[in-house]
Tab-separated table of C-alpha atoms in Angstrom:
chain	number	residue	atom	x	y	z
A	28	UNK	CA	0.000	0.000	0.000
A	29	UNK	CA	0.865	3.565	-0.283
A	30	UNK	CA	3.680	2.903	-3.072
A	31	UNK	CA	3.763	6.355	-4.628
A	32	UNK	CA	3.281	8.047	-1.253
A	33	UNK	CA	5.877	11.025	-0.510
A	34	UNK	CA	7.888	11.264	2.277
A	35	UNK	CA	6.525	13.928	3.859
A	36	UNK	CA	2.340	13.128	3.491
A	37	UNK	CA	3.776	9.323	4.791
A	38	UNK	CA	5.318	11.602	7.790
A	39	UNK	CA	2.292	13.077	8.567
A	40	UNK	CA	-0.356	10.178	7.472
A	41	UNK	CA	1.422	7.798	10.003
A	42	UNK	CA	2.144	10.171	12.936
A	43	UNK	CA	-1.498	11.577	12.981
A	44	UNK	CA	-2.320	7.487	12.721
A	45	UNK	CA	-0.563	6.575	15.814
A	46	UNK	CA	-1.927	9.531	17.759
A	47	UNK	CA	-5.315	8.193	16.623
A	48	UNK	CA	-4.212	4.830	18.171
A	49	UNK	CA	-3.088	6.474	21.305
A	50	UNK	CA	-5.719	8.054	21.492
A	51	UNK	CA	-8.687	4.655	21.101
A	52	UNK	CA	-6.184	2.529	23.709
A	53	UNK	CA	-6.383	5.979	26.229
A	54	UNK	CA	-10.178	6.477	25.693
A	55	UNK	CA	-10.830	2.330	26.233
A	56	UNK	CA	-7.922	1.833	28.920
A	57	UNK	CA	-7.198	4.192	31.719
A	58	UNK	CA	-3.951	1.914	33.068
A	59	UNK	CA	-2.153	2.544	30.001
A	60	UNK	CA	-2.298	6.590	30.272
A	61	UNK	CA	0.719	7.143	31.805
A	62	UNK	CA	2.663	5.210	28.841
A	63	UNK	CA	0.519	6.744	26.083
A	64	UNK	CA	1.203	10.402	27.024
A	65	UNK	CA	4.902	10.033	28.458
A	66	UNK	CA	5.842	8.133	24.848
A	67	UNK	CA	3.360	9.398	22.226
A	68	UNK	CA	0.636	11.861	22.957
A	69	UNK	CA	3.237	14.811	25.097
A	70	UNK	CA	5.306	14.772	21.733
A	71	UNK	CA	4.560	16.792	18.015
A	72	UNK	CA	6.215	13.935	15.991
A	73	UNK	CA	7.489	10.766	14.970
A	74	UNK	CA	11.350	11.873	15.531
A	75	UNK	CA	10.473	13.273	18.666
A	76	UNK	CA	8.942	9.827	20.426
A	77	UNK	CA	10.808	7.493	19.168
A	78	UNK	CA	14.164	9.766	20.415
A	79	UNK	CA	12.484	9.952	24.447
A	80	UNK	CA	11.222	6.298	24.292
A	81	UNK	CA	14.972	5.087	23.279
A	82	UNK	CA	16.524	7.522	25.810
A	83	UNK	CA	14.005	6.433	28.544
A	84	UNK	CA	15.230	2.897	28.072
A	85	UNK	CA	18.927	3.674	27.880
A	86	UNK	CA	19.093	5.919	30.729
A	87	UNK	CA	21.078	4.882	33.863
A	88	UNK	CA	24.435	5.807	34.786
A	89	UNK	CA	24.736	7.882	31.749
A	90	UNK	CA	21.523	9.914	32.694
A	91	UNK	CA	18.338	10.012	29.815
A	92	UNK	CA	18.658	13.757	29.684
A	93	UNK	CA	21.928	13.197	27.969
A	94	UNK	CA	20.810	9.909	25.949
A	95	UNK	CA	17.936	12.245	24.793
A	96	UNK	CA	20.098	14.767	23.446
A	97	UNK	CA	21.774	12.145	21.615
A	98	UNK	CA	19.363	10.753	19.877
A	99	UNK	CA	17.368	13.912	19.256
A	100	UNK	CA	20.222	15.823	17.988
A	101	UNK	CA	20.411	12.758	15.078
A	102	UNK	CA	16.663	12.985	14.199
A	103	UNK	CA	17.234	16.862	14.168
A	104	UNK	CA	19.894	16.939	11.739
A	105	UNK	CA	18.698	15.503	9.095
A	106	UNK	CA	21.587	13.676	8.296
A	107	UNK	CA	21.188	11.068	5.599
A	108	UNK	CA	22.477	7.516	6.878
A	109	UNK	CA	24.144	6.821	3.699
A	110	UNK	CA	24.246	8.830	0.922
A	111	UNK	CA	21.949	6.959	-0.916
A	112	UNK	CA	19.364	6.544	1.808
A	113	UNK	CA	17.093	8.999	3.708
A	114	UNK	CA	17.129	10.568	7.330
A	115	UNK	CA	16.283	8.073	9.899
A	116	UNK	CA	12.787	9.912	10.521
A	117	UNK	CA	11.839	8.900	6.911
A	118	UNK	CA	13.559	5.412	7.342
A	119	UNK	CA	12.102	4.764	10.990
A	120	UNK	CA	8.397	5.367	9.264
A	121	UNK	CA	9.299	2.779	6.623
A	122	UNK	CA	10.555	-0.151	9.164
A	123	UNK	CA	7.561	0.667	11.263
A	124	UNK	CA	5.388	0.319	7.874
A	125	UNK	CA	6.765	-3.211	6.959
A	126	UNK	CA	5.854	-4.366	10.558
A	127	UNK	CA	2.381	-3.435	10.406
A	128	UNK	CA	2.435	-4.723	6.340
A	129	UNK	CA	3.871	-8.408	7.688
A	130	UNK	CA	3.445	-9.558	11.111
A	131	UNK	CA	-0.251	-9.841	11.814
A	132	UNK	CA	0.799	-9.408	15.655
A	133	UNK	CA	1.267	-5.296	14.857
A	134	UNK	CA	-2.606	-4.764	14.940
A	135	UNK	CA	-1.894	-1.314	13.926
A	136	UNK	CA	1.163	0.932	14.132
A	137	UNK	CA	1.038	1.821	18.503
A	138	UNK	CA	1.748	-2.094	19.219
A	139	UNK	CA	4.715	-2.505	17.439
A	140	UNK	CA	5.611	1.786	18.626
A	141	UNK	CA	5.433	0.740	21.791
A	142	UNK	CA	6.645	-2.583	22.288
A	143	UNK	CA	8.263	-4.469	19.603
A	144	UNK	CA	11.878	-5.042	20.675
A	145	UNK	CA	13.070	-5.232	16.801
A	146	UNK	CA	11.845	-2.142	16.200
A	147	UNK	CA	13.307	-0.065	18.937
A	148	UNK	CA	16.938	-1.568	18.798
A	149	UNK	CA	16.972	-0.976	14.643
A	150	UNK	CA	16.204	3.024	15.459
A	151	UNK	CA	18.976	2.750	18.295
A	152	UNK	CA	21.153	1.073	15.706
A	153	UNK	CA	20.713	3.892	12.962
A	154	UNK	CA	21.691	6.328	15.725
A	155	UNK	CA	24.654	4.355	16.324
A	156	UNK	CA	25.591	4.089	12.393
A	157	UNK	CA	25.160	7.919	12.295
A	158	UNK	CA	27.731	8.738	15.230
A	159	UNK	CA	29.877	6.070	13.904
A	160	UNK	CA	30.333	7.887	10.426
A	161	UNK	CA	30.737	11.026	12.372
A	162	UNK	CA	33.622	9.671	14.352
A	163	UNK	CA	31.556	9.141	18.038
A	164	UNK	CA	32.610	5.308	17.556
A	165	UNK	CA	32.907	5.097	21.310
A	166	UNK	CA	29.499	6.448	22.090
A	167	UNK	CA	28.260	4.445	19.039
A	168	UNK	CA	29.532	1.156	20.857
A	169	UNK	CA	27.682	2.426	24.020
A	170	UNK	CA	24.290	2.193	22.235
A	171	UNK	CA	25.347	-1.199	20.567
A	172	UNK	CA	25.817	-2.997	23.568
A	173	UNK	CA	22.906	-1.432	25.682
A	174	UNK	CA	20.815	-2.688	22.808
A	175	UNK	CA	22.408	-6.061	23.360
A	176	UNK	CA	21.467	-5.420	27.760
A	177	UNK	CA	18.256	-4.465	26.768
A	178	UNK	CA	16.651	-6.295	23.965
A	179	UNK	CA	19.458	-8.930	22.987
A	180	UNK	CA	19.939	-7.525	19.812
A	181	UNK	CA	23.351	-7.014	18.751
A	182	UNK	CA	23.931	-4.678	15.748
A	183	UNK	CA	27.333	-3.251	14.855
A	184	UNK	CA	27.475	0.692	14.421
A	185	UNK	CA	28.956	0.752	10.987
A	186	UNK	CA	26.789	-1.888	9.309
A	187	UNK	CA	24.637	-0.680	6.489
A	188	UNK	CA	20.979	-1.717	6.468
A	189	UNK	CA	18.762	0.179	4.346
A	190	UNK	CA	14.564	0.767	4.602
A	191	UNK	CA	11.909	-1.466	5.247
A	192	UNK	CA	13.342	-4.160	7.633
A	193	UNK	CA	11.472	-6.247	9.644
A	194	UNK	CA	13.039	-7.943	12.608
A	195	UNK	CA	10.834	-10.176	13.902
A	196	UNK	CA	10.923	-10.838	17.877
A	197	UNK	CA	14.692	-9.695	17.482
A	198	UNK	CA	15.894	-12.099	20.350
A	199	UNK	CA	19.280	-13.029	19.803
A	200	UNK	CA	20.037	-11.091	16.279
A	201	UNK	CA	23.300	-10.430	15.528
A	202	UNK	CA	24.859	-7.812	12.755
A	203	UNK	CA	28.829	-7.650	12.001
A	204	UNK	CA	30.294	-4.770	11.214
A	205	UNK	CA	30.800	-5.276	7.270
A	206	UNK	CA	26.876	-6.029	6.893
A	207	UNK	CA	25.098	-4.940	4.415
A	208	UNK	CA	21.080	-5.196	4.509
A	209	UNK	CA	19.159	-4.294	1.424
A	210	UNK	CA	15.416	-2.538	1.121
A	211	UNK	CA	12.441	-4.385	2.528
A	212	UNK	CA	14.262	-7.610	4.441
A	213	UNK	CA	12.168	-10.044	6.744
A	214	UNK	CA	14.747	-11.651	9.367
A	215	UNK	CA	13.156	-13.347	12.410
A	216	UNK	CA	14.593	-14.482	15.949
A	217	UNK	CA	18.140	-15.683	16.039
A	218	UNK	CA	19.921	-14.513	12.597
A	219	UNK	CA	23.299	-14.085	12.092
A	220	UNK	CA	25.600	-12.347	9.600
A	221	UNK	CA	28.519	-12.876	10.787
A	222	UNK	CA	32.632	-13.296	9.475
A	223	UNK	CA	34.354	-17.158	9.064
A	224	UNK	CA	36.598	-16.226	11.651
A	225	UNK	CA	39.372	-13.768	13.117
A	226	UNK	CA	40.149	-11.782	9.597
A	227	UNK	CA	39.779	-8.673	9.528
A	228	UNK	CA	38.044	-6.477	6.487
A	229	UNK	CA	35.235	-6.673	4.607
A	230	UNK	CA	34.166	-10.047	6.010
A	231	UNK	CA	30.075	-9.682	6.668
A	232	UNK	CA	27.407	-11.122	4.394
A	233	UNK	CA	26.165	-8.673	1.895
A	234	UNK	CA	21.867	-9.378	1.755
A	235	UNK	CA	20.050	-8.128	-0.914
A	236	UNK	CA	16.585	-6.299	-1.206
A	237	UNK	CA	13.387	-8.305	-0.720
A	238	UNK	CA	14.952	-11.314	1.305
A	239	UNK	CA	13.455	-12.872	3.691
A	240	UNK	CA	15.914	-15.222	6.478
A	241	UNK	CA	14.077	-17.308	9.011
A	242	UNK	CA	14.718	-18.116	12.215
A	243	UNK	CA	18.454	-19.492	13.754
A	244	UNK	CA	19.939	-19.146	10.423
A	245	UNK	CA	23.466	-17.971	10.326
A	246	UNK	CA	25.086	-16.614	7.082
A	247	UNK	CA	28.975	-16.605	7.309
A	248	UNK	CA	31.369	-14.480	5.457
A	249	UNK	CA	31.948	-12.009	2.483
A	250	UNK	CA	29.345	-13.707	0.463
A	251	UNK	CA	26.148	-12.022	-1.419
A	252	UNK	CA	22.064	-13.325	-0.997
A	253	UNK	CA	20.781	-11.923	-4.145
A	254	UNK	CA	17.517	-10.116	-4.354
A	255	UNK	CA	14.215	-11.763	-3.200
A	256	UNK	CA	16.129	-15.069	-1.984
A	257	UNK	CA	14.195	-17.436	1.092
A	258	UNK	CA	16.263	-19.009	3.316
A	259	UNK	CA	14.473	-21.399	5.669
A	260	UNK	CA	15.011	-21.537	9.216
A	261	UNK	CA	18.109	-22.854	10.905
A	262	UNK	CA	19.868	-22.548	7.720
A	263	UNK	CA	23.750	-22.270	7.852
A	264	UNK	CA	25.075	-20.588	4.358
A	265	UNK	CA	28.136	-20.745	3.699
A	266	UNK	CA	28.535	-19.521	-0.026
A	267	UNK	CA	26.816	-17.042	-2.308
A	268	UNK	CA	23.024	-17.163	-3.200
A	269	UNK	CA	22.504	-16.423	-6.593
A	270	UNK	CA	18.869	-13.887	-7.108
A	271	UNK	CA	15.409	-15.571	-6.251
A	272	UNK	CA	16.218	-18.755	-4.863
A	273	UNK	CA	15.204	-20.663	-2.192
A	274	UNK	CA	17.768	-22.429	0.272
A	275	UNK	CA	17.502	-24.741	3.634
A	276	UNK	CA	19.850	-26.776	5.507
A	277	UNK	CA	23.442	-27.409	6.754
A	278	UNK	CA	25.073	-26.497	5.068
A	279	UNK	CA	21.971	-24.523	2.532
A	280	UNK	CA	21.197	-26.134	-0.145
A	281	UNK	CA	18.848	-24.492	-3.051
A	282	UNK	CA	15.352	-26.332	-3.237
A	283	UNK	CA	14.007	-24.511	-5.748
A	284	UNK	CA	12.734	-20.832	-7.082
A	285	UNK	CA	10.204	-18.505	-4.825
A	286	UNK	CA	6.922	-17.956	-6.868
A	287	UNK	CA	6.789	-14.685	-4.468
A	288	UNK	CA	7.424	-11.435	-5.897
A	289	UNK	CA	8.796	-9.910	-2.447
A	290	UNK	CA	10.204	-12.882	-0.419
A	291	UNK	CA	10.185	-10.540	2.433
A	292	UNK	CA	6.703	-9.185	1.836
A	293	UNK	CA	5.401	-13.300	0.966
A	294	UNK	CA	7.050	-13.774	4.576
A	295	UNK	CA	6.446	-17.737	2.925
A	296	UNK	CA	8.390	-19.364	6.112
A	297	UNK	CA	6.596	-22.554	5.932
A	298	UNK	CA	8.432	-22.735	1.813
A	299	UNK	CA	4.719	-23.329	0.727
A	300	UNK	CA	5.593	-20.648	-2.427
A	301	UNK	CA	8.599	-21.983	-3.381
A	302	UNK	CA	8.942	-24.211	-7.244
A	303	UNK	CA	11.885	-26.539	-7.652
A	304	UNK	CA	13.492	-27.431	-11.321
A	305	UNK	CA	10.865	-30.140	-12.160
A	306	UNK	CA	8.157	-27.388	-11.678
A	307	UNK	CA	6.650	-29.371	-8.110
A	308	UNK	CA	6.225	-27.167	-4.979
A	309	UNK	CA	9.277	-27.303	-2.264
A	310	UNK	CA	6.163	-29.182	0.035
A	311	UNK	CA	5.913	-31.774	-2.709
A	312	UNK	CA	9.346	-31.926	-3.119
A	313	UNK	CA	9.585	-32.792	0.733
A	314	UNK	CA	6.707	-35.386	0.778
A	315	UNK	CA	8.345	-37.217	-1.617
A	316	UNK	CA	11.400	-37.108	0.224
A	317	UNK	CA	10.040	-38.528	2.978
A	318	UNK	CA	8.481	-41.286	1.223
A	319	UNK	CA	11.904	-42.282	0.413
A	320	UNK	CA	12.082	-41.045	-3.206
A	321	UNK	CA	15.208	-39.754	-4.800
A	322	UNK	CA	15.103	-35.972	-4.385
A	323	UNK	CA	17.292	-33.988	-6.674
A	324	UNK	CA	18.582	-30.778	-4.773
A	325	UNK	CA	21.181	-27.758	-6.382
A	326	UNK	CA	24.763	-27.965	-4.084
A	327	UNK	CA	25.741	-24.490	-3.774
């Protein structure tokens, strides 16, 4: 929905939603007005919320006065993550977009605002790339591992992970430093993209757009997922996906093509959408393996 939608009506179309939210939960739940007005209804804007709600979970010994004037001062700046990306306002609208598009546990855009774990430590995270590029890497590191204390999601400052990401339940993500996530990405619970080993350098997966990872899957190394690949859960890959495949196992093997246009956006975990060479469904394919038929699958 809302494909040709500007930045700035999405801005103001999904802020003046979530105060409309706020607003239902406060008029049908009294015990949930402190919360509401503290992280939503006090504040003029998306920026402004989401900057107090991170700095009201980070503060401690470094006080959230000064957290809030971290993470404000980013949103207010306008700086672009990457130069071909937006400001994280604009990109913190999108993620919070493909949560509500995807997981049918959002019920609206307040839920996932308020409490989704994924969401909160990706925002921290693009705070944390934006110090990093300005040379803050210490106070960059800070926010990466209070993530980690907080939510057990553990995202290095400088890796690059555009729009649109989903991150599912979050528990026990992790995000090297070389990373690179493309536009519109589905991981759940438990991914990794991590390096082979001690090396150092470029040494992180490199994920394209529309790809969707499920749960406990670990990709190693400098290697690329192309665009709109699956790659079932508790996966290990260990060399280069080539566009629109499908891969499971240990090590991943490709079972086939997905029949989904976004394999982010199909969020197909259970393979259902996915056609191997002799044109049968991946669930065919798997009955038939477990009738003890020869099954034909592509090594990497």
């Amino acid at each position: 929905f809302f494909k040709n939608e500007t930045a700035t009506h999405r801005k103001l179309r999904m802020w003046n939603e979530i105060l409309r939210e706020g607003n239902s939960v406060l008029g049908s739940d009294t015990f949930m007005e402190p919360i509401l007005k503290t992280f939503i209804l006090n504040h003029d804007s998306f920026s402004s919320a989401i900057a107090f709600s991170l700095a009201n979970y980070f503060g401690g010994l470094i006080s959230m006065e000064s957290w809030h004037e971290i993470f404000m001062s980013a949103y207010n700046s306008c700086t672009k993550y990457e130069e071909n990306m937006d400001n994280l306002e604009n990109m913190g609208l999108l993620d919070l977009q493909a949560i509500c598009d995807r997981d049918p546990a959002s019920e609206g855009l307040i839920n996932p605002f308020l409490n989704f774990k994924g969401f909160k430590s990706l925002q921290a995270h693009r705070v944390a790339h934006i110090l990093w590029k300005s040379g803050r890497k210490d106070t960059a590191r800070a926010i990466q591992g209070r993530c980690s204390e907080l939510w057990g999601v553990d995202i290095h400052p400088a890796a690059i992970i555009d729009s649109g990401l989903l991150i599912d339940h979050g528990t026990g993500l992790v995000i090297g430093e070389t990373a690179v996530v493309g536009k519109n990405c589905s991981f759940l619970h438990g991914v990794t993209l991590g390096s082979t080993g001690k090396e150092k350098g470029d040494r992180h997966p490199k994920i394209g757009h529309d790809v969707l990872i499920g749960c406990y899957t670990t990709v190693l190394g400098n290697i690329t997922v192309g665009n709109c690949c699956k790659i079932g859960c508790g996966s290990i890959v260990l060399k280069p996906l080539p566009c629109g495949v499908t891969a499971v196992g240990n090590p991943a093997k490709i079972v086939g093509k997905s029949m989904c246009p976004s394999a982010a956006i199909g969020m197909d975990l259970a393979m259902r959408f996915v056609q191997n060479s002799q044109g049968q469904r991946y669930e065919t394919t798997v009955s038939l393996y477990a009738q003890g038929e020869t099954v034909q699958l592509e090594e990497l």
